Amino acid sequence: MACLSPSQLQKFQENGFLVLEGFVSAEECMAMQQRISEIVAEMDVPPHCRTEFSTQEEEQLRAQATSWSLQRKLSTKLAMALARSLGLQMPVVVQSMYIFKQPHFGGEVSPHQDATFLYTEPLGRVLGMWIAVEDATLTNGCLWFIPGSHTKGVSRRMIRAPAGSAPGTRFLGSEPAQDDSLFVPTPVQRGALVLIHGEVVHKSEQNLSACSRQAYTFHLMEAAGTVWSPENWLQPTADLAFPPLYT
């Protein structure tokens, strides 16, 4: 499945997220796991650079200077066809991450909006694509969403602090307390893709199970008519520009 049907597109527009089961095959998931294992085995990461992803403000500010994410080139025709069906004219890849969510201690990701960290003008130009490399269940930390919460703007932003300041980022605004009863769990099977609107509120719980919950996620920005905030923590450079999805 590469293109969205009209009913799927309407559901995404209404809820701010959409689950597409069977987006990639089990074989492709296993190949991704094998490749990431090889990459990790070849890495020599100093202890002070080994951080756990978090959306908690204090933890982010403490870890942001040494955190790292795995950048991967995206060339799948499925992703391109899906982006075209969403009407994206000039999508660029702004970041990607491989998330391990290890058994028994994979951390909680508190309620947040991706646009807090990836802010654009106008809003609504950032799209997350979250691929379940393993089954994501209620016990190992599947995603939870507040349907329709992408229509209420951005409550806080993480921005660069003035040059020479420590830490290198700070927050404007604050994350409001969310009613837990509004969150809807989205357990998915290996190979599913979850589309995530940049402003929808979502979270995941700590993994207390005996099974890991590996996932690969990347964010696209519609570059046509969009200004990437110069205050964002992540900035393209002349040598490392955001790569276009369409080739």
XYZ file of N, CA and C in Angstrom:
741
model
N 0.845 -1.179 0.000
C 0.000 0.000 0.000
C 0.888 1.239 0.000
N 0.771 2.065 -1.048
C 1.625 3.230 -1.140
C 0.834 4.524 -1.161
N -0.320 4.519 -1.821
C -1.126 5.726 -1.930
C -2.319 5.645 -0.987
N -2.714 6.784 -0.472
C -3.855 6.833 0.433
C -5.154 6.927 -0.355
N -6.158 6.234 0.127
C -7.495 6.368 -0.440
C -8.119 7.653 0.080
N -9.183 8.155 -0.561
C -9.848 9.364 -0.040
C -10.305 9.215 1.402
N -10.785 8.034 1.789
C -11.242 7.854 3.169
C -10.075 7.863 4.144
N -8.940 7.294 3.745
C -7.752 7.326 4.601
C -7.237 8.752 4.761
N -7.209 9.497 3.672
C -6.751 10.880 3.727
C -7.659 11.708 4.635
N -8.964 11.487 4.537
C -9.898 12.206 5.396
C -9.686 11.852 6.863
N -9.445 10.575 7.127
C -9.207 10.138 8.507
C -7.956 10.784 9.070
N -6.889 10.858 8.256
C -5.655 11.500 8.709
C -5.889 12.980 8.983
N -6.611 13.641 8.106
C -6.868 15.066 8.279
C -7.708 15.341 9.522
N -8.600 14.440 9.862
C -9.464 14.621 11.029
C -8.748 14.294 12.334
N -7.984 13.204 12.341
C -7.371 12.720 13.583
C -5.956 13.207 13.822
N -5.228 13.498 12.733
C -3.832 13.903 12.877
C -2.865 12.742 12.890
N -3.359 11.531 12.707
C -2.501 10.352 12.596
C -3.263 9.287 11.826
N -2.512 8.331 11.278
C -3.137 7.265 10.499
C -2.234 6.041 10.527
N -2.804 4.875 10.767
C -2.060 3.621 10.780
C -2.230 2.915 9.441
N -1.102 2.535 8.852
C -1.097 1.765 7.610
C -0.392 0.440 7.889
N -1.163 -0.594 8.156
C -0.586 -1.900 8.437
C 0.026 -2.491 7.171
N 1.080 -3.292 7.342
C 1.687 -3.980 6.217
C 2.378 -3.076 5.224
N 2.872 -1.928 5.682
C 3.509 -0.983 4.763
C 4.824 -1.531 4.230
N 5.599 -2.179 5.090
C 6.821 -2.863 4.663
C 6.733 -4.317 5.090
N 7.489 -5.167 4.432
C 7.410 -6.602 4.697
C 8.223 -6.990 5.927
N 7.941 -8.180 6.439
C 8.719 -8.706 7.564
C 10.178 -8.873 7.176
N 10.422 -9.253 5.914
C 11.792 -9.424 5.436
C 12.544 -8.095 5.440
N 11.861 -7.022 5.047
C 12.495 -5.702 5.059
C 12.784 -5.250 6.480
N 11.889 -5.570 7.400
C 12.125 -5.233 8.802
C 13.337 -5.976 9.342
N 13.436 -7.251 9.016
C 14.576 -8.038 9.488
C 15.879 -7.532 8.881
N 15.834 -7.120 7.613
C 17.028 -6.575 6.969
C 17.455 -5.275 7.636
N 16.475 -4.460 8.045
C 16.781 -3.212 8.724
C 17.415 -3.488 10.087
N 16.879 -4.474 10.809
C 17.451 -4.839 12.096
C 18.881 -5.351 11.948
N 19.106 -6.146 10.916
C 20.443 -6.670 10.680
C 21.423 -5.550 10.388
N 20.995 -4.594 9.559
C 21.888 -3.485 9.201
C 22.163 -2.588 10.395
N 21.148 -2.317 11.208
C 21.381 -1.451 12.359
C 22.285 -2.143 13.361
N 22.191 -3.462 13.471
C 23.080 -4.203 14.357
C 24.530 -4.070 13.901
N 24.751 -4.118 12.594
C 26.097 -3.959 12.048
C 26.632 -2.557 12.320
N 25.780 -1.550 12.141
C 26.204 -0.160 12.369
C 26.579 0.048 13.832
N 25.738 -0.461 14.737
C 25.998 -0.297 16.164
C 27.283 -1.018 16.559
N 27.501 -2.208 15.996
C 28.697 -2.975 16.333
C 29.971 -2.256 15.905
N 29.872 -1.444 14.865
C 31.038 -0.726 14.343
C 31.264 0.609 15.041
N 30.301 1.046 15.855
C 30.396 2.361 16.470
C 31.195 2.318 17.755
N 31.910 3.399 18.014
C 32.626 3.579 19.273
C 32.087 4.848 19.910
N 31.038 4.692 20.712
C 30.346 5.843 21.295
C 30.864 6.084 22.709
N 31.478 7.235 22.979
C 31.950 7.527 24.337
C 30.804 7.480 25.334
N 31.070 7.070 26.565
C 30.000 6.968 27.567
C 29.197 8.256 27.732
N 29.865 9.431 27.637
C 29.140 10.676 27.869
C 28.201 11.018 26.727
N 28.288 10.276 25.600
C 27.397 10.520 24.474
C 26.230 9.536 24.436
N 26.184 8.632 25.390
C 25.134 7.623 25.388
C 23.949 8.157 26.172
N 22.979 8.686 25.449
C 21.826 9.304 26.092
C 20.555 8.593 25.676
N 19.514 8.792 26.469
C 18.206 8.215 26.201
C 17.292 9.325 25.738
N 16.591 9.082 24.615
C 15.688 10.106 24.095
C 14.584 10.398 25.092
N 14.272 11.672 25.254
C 13.217 12.074 26.177
C 12.603 13.364 25.689
N 11.316 13.551 26.000
C 10.672 14.832 25.722
C 10.503 15.644 26.993
N 11.022 15.140 28.122
C 11.001 15.909 29.360
C 11.958 17.082 29.236
N 11.530 18.256 29.664
C 12.311 19.471 29.434
C 13.701 19.400 30.047
N 13.819 19.052 31.324
C 15.128 19.049 31.969
C 16.053 18.023 31.331
N 15.515 16.858 30.997
C 16.344 15.816 30.398
C 16.795 16.216 29.004
N 15.940 16.878 28.252
C 16.320 17.321 26.916
C 17.425 18.354 26.983
N 17.269 19.309 27.857
C 18.270 20.372 27.942
C 19.613 19.826 28.408
N 19.583 18.806 29.271
C 20.818 18.225 29.758
C 21.492 17.369 28.693
N 20.690 16.717 27.854
C 21.251 15.745 26.915
C 21.470 16.295 25.518
N 20.880 17.434 25.189
C 20.867 17.875 23.795
C 22.249 18.086 23.210
N 23.214 18.482 24.021
C 24.539 18.767 23.478
C 25.277 17.511 23.055
N 24.909 16.361 23.608
C 25.646 15.144 23.298
C 24.787 14.072 22.643
N 23.500 14.358 22.437
C 22.649 13.348 21.825
C 22.972 13.205 20.353
N 22.604 12.026 19.804
C 22.874 11.793 18.404
C 21.742 10.961 17.835
N 21.544 11.052 16.546
C 20.522 10.250 15.884
C 21.104 9.661 14.620
N 20.553 8.544 14.234
C 21.021 7.844 13.052
C 20.369 8.441 11.821
N 21.177 8.976 10.919
C 20.670 9.548 9.684
C 20.809 8.505 8.577
N 19.718 8.253 7.894
C 19.714 7.259 6.831
C 19.101 7.850 5.577
N 19.644 7.472 4.439
C 19.099 7.924 3.164
C 17.827 7.160 2.865
N 16.767 7.894 2.472
C 15.478 7.280 2.187
C 15.287 7.222 0.671
N 15.176 6.035 0.141
C 15.025 5.907 -1.296
C 13.856 5.021 -1.683
N 13.051 4.607 -0.716
C 11.965 3.700 -1.018
C 10.895 4.363 -1.869
N 10.441 3.669 -2.907
C 9.392 4.197 -3.781
C 8.064 4.278 -3.048
N 7.867 3.405 -2.034
C 6.635 3.462 -1.267
C 6.492 4.792 -0.553
N 7.575 5.250 0.092
C 7.522 6.516 0.819
C 7.273 7.677 -0.136
N 7.888 7.623 -1.325
C 7.691 8.701 -2.293
C 6.257 8.723 -2.791
N 5.711 7.549 -3.089
C 4.333 7.493 -3.570
C 3.359 7.971 -2.503
N 3.636 7.616 -1.242
C 2.783 8.048 -0.144
C 2.833 9.561 0.008
N 4.039 10.130 -0.070
C 4.176 11.587 0.040
C 3.429 12.285 -1.088
N 3.495 11.727 -2.284
C 2.781 12.333 -3.416
C 1.274 12.274 -3.199
N 0.789 11.162 -2.632
C -0.653 11.043 -2.404
C -1.132 12.012 -1.340
N -0.209 12.479 -0.489
C -0.538 13.487 0.528
C -0.444 14.898 -0.032
N -0.035 15.012 -1.292
C 0.042 16.314 -1.933
C 1.325 17.067 -1.691
N 2.375 16.393 -1.189
C 3.639 17.070 -0.933
C 4.362 17.331 -2.259
N 4.742 18.575 -2.483
C 5.365 18.952 -3.743
C 6.886 18.865 -3.687
N 7.471 19.351 -2.580
C 8.927 19.354 -2.445
C 9.319 18.856 -1.056
N 9.007 17.607 -0.725
C 9.346 17.118 0.609
C 10.844 16.902 0.768
N 11.368 17.331 1.913
C 12.764 17.087 2.253
C 12.804 16.345 3.582
N 13.841 15.553 3.786
C 13.999 14.782 5.015
C 14.799 15.626 6.003
N 14.184 15.966 7.139
C 14.870 16.832 8.097
C 15.587 16.052 9.197
N 15.130 14.839 9.492
C 15.840 14.026 10.477
C 15.308 12.605 10.422
N 16.093 11.673 10.943
C 15.627 10.295 11.086
C 16.251 9.695 12.334
N 15.576 8.719 12.910
C 16.058 8.068 14.128
C 15.684 6.591 14.109
N 16.567 5.772 14.627
C 16.236 4.374 14.900
C 16.069 4.262 16.415
N 14.897 3.788 16.831
C 14.551 3.750 18.252
C 14.510 2.296 18.719
N 15.294 1.980 19.744
C 15.403 0.594 20.196
C 14.343 0.225 21.239
N 13.985 1.130 22.127
C 12.986 0.873 23.183
C 13.202 -0.499 23.815
N 14.318 -0.626 24.503
C 14.767 -1.914 25.014
C 13.828 -2.493 26.076
N 13.779 -3.826 26.197
C 12.905 -4.455 27.195
C 13.286 -4.067 28.614
N 12.270 -3.896 29.431
C 12.380 -3.640 30.877
C 12.798 -2.212 31.234
N 13.454 -1.482 30.321
C 13.840 -0.120 30.701
C 13.714 0.905 29.571
N 13.172 0.524 28.436
C 12.945 1.516 27.383
C 12.073 2.633 27.908
N 12.545 3.872 27.804
C 11.946 4.980 28.537
C 10.606 5.464 28.010
N 9.870 6.111 28.904
C 8.628 6.797 28.560
C 8.943 8.027 27.712
N 8.094 8.298 26.726
C 8.162 9.546 25.972
C 6.897 10.323 26.328
N 7.061 11.415 27.030
C 5.919 12.164 27.549
C 5.153 12.855 26.427
N 3.908 13.285 26.679
C 3.104 13.929 25.640
C 3.826 15.122 25.023
N 3.810 15.190 23.709
C 4.503 16.265 23.008
C 3.974 16.394 21.585
N 4.379 17.471 20.930
C 4.122 17.707 19.517
C 5.471 17.780 18.801
N 5.587 17.141 17.656
C 6.858 17.185 16.934
C 7.225 18.602 16.513
N 6.221 19.441 16.265
C 6.488 20.815 15.854
C 7.134 21.636 16.961
N 7.095 21.150 18.200
C 7.829 21.808 19.279
C 9.313 21.875 18.939
N 9.815 20.841 18.299
C 11.241 20.725 17.989
C 11.548 21.012 16.524
N 10.542 20.871 15.661
C 10.699 21.045 14.216
C 9.660 22.071 13.760
N 9.955 23.334 14.040
C 8.963 24.399 13.852
C 9.100 25.031 12.473
N 7.962 25.259 11.843
C 7.957 25.901 10.523
C 6.930 27.026 10.489
N 7.104 27.891 9.524
C 6.092 28.912 9.219
C 5.763 28.801 7.738
N 4.480 28.574 7.398
C 3.376 28.326 8.325
C 3.502 26.949 8.972
N 2.671 26.724 9.991
C 2.621 25.414 10.619
C 1.955 24.403 9.681
N 2.015 23.149 10.067
C 1.366 22.111 9.280
C 2.188 21.593 8.128
N 3.503 21.866 8.132
C 4.360 21.436 7.022
C 5.282 20.287 7.383
N 5.167 19.754 8.599
C 6.024 18.649 9.037
C 5.183 17.390 9.209
N 5.700 16.286 8.699
C 5.012 15.012 8.751
C 5.966 13.939 9.236
N 5.548 13.174 10.240
C 6.352 12.066 10.733
C 5.903 10.751 10.106
N 6.876 9.910 9.766
C 6.588 8.557 9.291
C 7.298 7.598 10.239
N 6.517 6.825 10.972
C 7.000 5.958 12.045
C 6.754 4.518 11.638
N 7.824 3.759 11.428
C 7.712 2.382 10.951
C 8.012 1.414 12.095
N 7.091 0.503 12.354
C 7.279 -0.505 13.394
C 8.179 -1.609 12.850
N 9.409 -1.642 13.311
C 10.338 -2.698 12.911
C 10.033 -3.980 13.684
N 9.432 -3.829 14.845
C 8.906 -4.949 15.631
C 7.486 -4.597 16.049
N 6.723 -5.592 16.507
C 5.367 -5.324 16.997
C 5.420 -4.277 18.104
N 4.518 -3.328 18.036
C 4.371 -2.314 19.095
C 3.062 -2.609 19.822
N 3.154 -2.961 21.093
C 1.996 -3.432 21.854
C 1.704 -2.512 23.035
N 0.618 -2.811 23.713
C 0.261 -2.038 24.905
C 1.285 -2.217 26.018
N 1.992 -3.343 26.022
C 2.921 -3.623 27.114
C 4.364 -3.206 26.811
N 4.703 -3.043 25.531
C 6.101 -2.675 25.248
C 6.272 -1.242 24.760
N 5.212 -0.428 24.815
C 5.381 0.991 24.542
C 4.887 1.479 23.206
N 3.689 1.057 22.789
C 3.134 1.555 21.533
C 2.817 3.052 21.648
N 2.556 3.664 20.506
C 2.210 5.086 20.479
C 0.772 5.303 20.963
N 0.555 6.464 21.577
C -0.777 6.915 21.993
C -0.992 8.324 21.428
N -2.194 8.617 20.939
C -2.500 9.913 20.339
C -3.769 10.516 20.943
N -3.832 11.843 20.899
C -5.093 12.545 21.162
C -5.656 12.933 19.804
N -6.681 12.227 19.311
C -7.223 12.535 17.996
C -7.718 13.976 17.904
N -7.378 14.630 16.812
C -7.832 15.994 16.581
C -7.016 17.068 17.252
N -6.011 16.690 18.034
C -5.226 17.692 18.774
C -4.282 18.493 17.875
N -4.184 18.130 16.603
C -3.302 18.850 15.676
C -3.916 20.159 15.197
N -5.106 20.473 15.634
C -5.796 21.683 15.163
C -5.689 22.843 16.144
N -4.931 22.675 17.217
C -4.936 23.669 18.296
C -3.635 24.449 18.432
N -2.769 24.378 17.417
C -1.529 25.136 17.473
C -0.459 24.439 18.278
N 0.657 25.137 18.518
C 1.811 24.597 19.229
C 1.932 25.273 20.589
N 2.012 24.468 21.642
C 1.999 25.010 22.999
C 3.387 25.443 23.482
N 4.447 24.845 22.967
C 5.791 25.245 23.375
C 6.761 24.988 22.231
N 7.915 25.641 22.309
C 8.945 25.466 21.290
C 10.305 25.313 21.951
N 11.116 24.431 21.409
C 12.500 24.334 21.830
C 13.325 25.121 20.827
N 14.058 26.137 21.311
C 14.818 27.008 20.418
C 16.285 27.059 20.846
N 17.102 27.518 19.927
C 18.523 27.693 20.228
C 18.713 28.851 21.205
N 19.578 28.637 22.167
C 19.932 29.708 23.090
C 20.980 30.599 22.427
N 21.189 31.818 22.920
C 22.227 32.686 22.351
C 23.585 32.009 22.332
N 24.391 32.349 21.355
C 25.718 31.746 21.204
C 26.507 31.877 22.502
N 27.140 30.792 22.907
C 27.945 30.788 24.121
C 27.187 30.428 25.369
N 25.857 30.311 25.245
C 25.055 29.955 26.420
C 25.093 28.452 26.643
N 24.900 28.062 27.881
C 24.830 26.638 28.224
C 23.609 26.419 29.105
N 22.744 25.442 28.792
C 22.806 24.571 27.627
C 22.489 25.310 26.332
N 22.616 24.619 25.217
C 22.493 25.279 23.919
C 21.081 25.506 23.445
N 20.094 25.014 24.193
C 18.700 25.236 23.819
C 17.885 25.626 25.043
N 16.722 26.184 24.786
C 15.792 26.503 25.856
C 14.372 26.392 25.314
N 13.395 26.409 26.215
C 12.007 26.265 25.810
C 11.255 27.586 25.949
N 10.394 27.834 24.975
C 9.423 28.912 25.047
C 8.054 28.286 25.262
N 7.303 28.785 26.238
C 6.018 28.190 26.539
C 6.179 26.937 27.376
N 5.093 26.228 27.577
C 5.115 25.014 28.389
C 4.094 24.026 27.847
N 4.355 22.775 28.107
C 3.434 21.721 27.686
C 2.273 21.661 28.666
N 1.041 21.856 28.201
C -0.091 21.822 29.133
C -0.327 20.414 29.658
N -0.917 20.324 30.829
C -1.288 19.018 31.373
C -2.358 18.405 30.479
N -2.142 17.160 30.090
C -3.073 16.485 29.192
C -3.957 15.516 29.973
N -5.203 15.436 29.575
C -6.147 14.487 30.164
C -5.841 13.101 29.603
N -5.399 12.200 30.461
C -5.018 10.862 30.010
C -6.157 10.135 29.307
N -7.385 10.463 29.672
C -8.529 9.758 29.083
C -8.717 10.100 27.606
N -8.057 11.155 27.132
C -8.192 11.552 25.727
C -7.276 10.759 24.803
N -6.265 10.107 25.365
C -5.301 9.387 24.539
C -5.877 8.055 24.061
N -5.587 7.764 22.797
C -6.020 6.508 22.177
C -4.780 5.687 21.840
N -4.685 4.432 22.324
C -3.509 3.615 22.003
C -3.556 3.135 20.557
N -2.370 2.977 19.958
C -2.297 2.493 18.580
C -1.289 1.342 18.477
N -1.633 0.192 19.049
C -0.752 -0.975 18.862
C -0.757 -1.379 17.396
N 0.413 -1.734 16.877
C 0.533 -2.110 15.468
C 1.469 -3.301 15.344
N 1.350 -4.000 14.234
C 2.216 -5.129 13.969
C 3.459 -4.694 13.218
N 4.472 -5.533 13.290
C 5.719 -5.290 12.546
C 5.392 -4.977 11.086
N 6.046 -3.926 10.584
C 5.834 -3.534 9.194
C 4.818 -2.433 9.000
N 4.097 -2.069 10.054
C 3.112 -0.990 9.941
C 3.810 0.360 9.882
N 3.170 1.311 9.234
C 3.637 2.691 9.225
C 2.572 3.571 9.852
N 2.986 4.452 10.743
C 2.077 5.401 11.365
C 2.428 6.795 10.857
N 1.474 7.434 10.189
C 1.642 8.826 9.766
C 1.319 9.728 10.941
N 2.174 10.715 11.199
C 2.021 11.580 12.374
C 2.075 13.039 11.940
N 0.980 13.746 12.095
C 0.951 15.188 11.829
C 1.871 15.890 12.818
N 2.571 16.908 12.365
C 3.560 17.575 13.197
C 3.017 18.218 14.453
N 1.703 18.421 14.519
C 1.138 19.094 15.691
C 0.234 18.201 16.534
N 0.080 16.942 16.175
C -0.770 16.062 16.979
C -0.031 15.683 18.264
N -0.749 15.683 19.379
C -0.158 15.334 20.670
C -0.092 13.808 20.774
N 1.108 13.297 21.079
C 1.277 11.858 21.204
C 2.316 11.538 22.263
N 2.364 10.274 22.639
C 3.285 9.824 23.691
C 3.506 8.332 23.532
N 4.407 7.769 24.342
C 4.521 6.321 24.497
C 4.934 6.032 25.928
N 4.500 4.880 26.428
C 4.786 4.512 27.804
C 6.128 3.780 27.898
N 6.636 3.647 29.106
C 7.859 2.895 29.340
C 7.657 1.432 28.953
N 8.698 0.827 28.426
C 8.639 -0.584 28.066
C 8.996 -1.435 29.286
N 8.008 -2.034 29.888
C 8.226 -2.888 31.054
C 8.110 -4.368 30.700
N 7.987 -4.659 29.405
C 7.835 -6.036 28.963
C 9.198 -6.672 28.716
N 9.178 -7.937 28.313
C 10.406 -8.654 27.983
C 10.760 -8.545 26.505
N 9.964 -7.772 25.752
C 10.167 -7.641 24.303
C 10.544 -6.210 23.944
N 11.532 -6.059 23.077
C 11.887 -4.716 22.614
C 10.828 -4.205 21.655
N 10.851 -2.913 21.385
C 9.914 -2.275 20.457
C 10.713 -1.375 19.521
N 11.396 -1.999 18.574
C 12.234 -1.225 17.663
C 11.384 -0.542 16.596
N 11.798 0.668 16.251
C 11.077 1.444 15.238
C 12.060 2.340 14.501
N 11.726 2.635 13.273
C 12.494 3.601 12.478
C 11.563 4.737 12.124
N 11.965 5.955 12.421
C 11.105 7.099 12.174
C 11.871 8.200 11.470
N 11.188 8.909 10.594
C 11.803 10.067 9.947
C 10.743 11.142 9.741
N 11.210 12.367 9.600
C 10.312 13.507 9.433
C 10.554 14.180 8.093
N 9.458 14.483 7.421
C 9.491 15.220 6.167
C 8.969 16.629 6.389
N 9.504 17.568 5.632
C 8.965 18.926 5.601
C 8.621 19.279 4.166
N 7.434 19.825 3.965
C 7.091 20.380 2.664
C 7.859 21.682 2.490
N 8.868 21.656 1.623
C 9.753 22.814 1.480
C 9.141 23.926 0.647
N 8.172 23.600 -0.195
C 7.570 24.612 -1.065
C 6.771 25.604 -0.221
N 7.177 26.874 -0.247
C 6.459 27.915 0.479
C 6.590 27.830 1.980
N 7.631 27.175 2.472
C 7.802 26.954 3.912
C 9.108 27.568 4.392
N 9.069 28.181 5.562
C 10.277 28.709 6.200
C 10.611 27.821 7.390
N 11.783 27.204 7.347
C 12.301 26.427 8.475
C 12.842 27.408 9.500
N 12.340 27.353 10.732
C 12.714 28.361 11.714
C 14.223 28.377 11.967
N 14.851 29.549 11.863
C 16.282 29.645 12.186
C 16.566 29.445 13.668
N 15.507 29.386 14.486
C 15.676 29.134 15.919
C 15.631 27.658 16.269
N 15.293 26.794 15.312
C 15.254 25.357 15.593
C 16.632 24.844 15.982
N 16.657 23.835 16.846
C 17.933 23.246 17.280
C 18.669 22.608 16.105
N 17.922 22.084 15.151
C 18.497 21.394 14.002
C 18.517 22.332 12.810
N 19.686 22.531 12.222
C 19.825 23.451 11.104
C 20.599 22.804 9.955
N 20.093 22.962 8.727
C 20.856 22.484 7.577
C 22.041 23.406 7.324
N 23.034 22.879 6.630
C 24.197 23.679 6.251
C 24.427 23.519 4.763
N 25.376 24.284 4.258
C 25.696 24.183 2.837
C 26.179 22.778 2.484
N 26.926 22.163 3.399
C 27.451 20.822 3.147
C 26.447 19.724 3.498
N 25.571 20.000 4.448
C 24.590 19.014 4.894
C 23.192 19.611 4.817
N 22.708 19.760 3.593
C 21.367 20.280 3.387
C 20.350 19.169 3.633
N 19.094 19.555 3.884
C 18.047 18.553 4.004
C 17.853 17.881 2.651
N 18.039 16.567 2.551
C 17.947 15.900 1.253
C 16.508 15.807 0.752
N 16.291 16.002 -0.540
C 14.937 15.856 -1.087
C 14.504 14.407 -1.115
N 13.229 14.158 -0.874
C 12.716 12.796 -0.935
C 12.571 12.326 -2.374
N 12.099 13.238 -3.237
C 11.915 12.873 -4.636
C 13.261 12.958 -5.364
N 13.585 11.914 -6.093
C 14.830 11.896 -6.836
C 14.566 11.724 -8.332
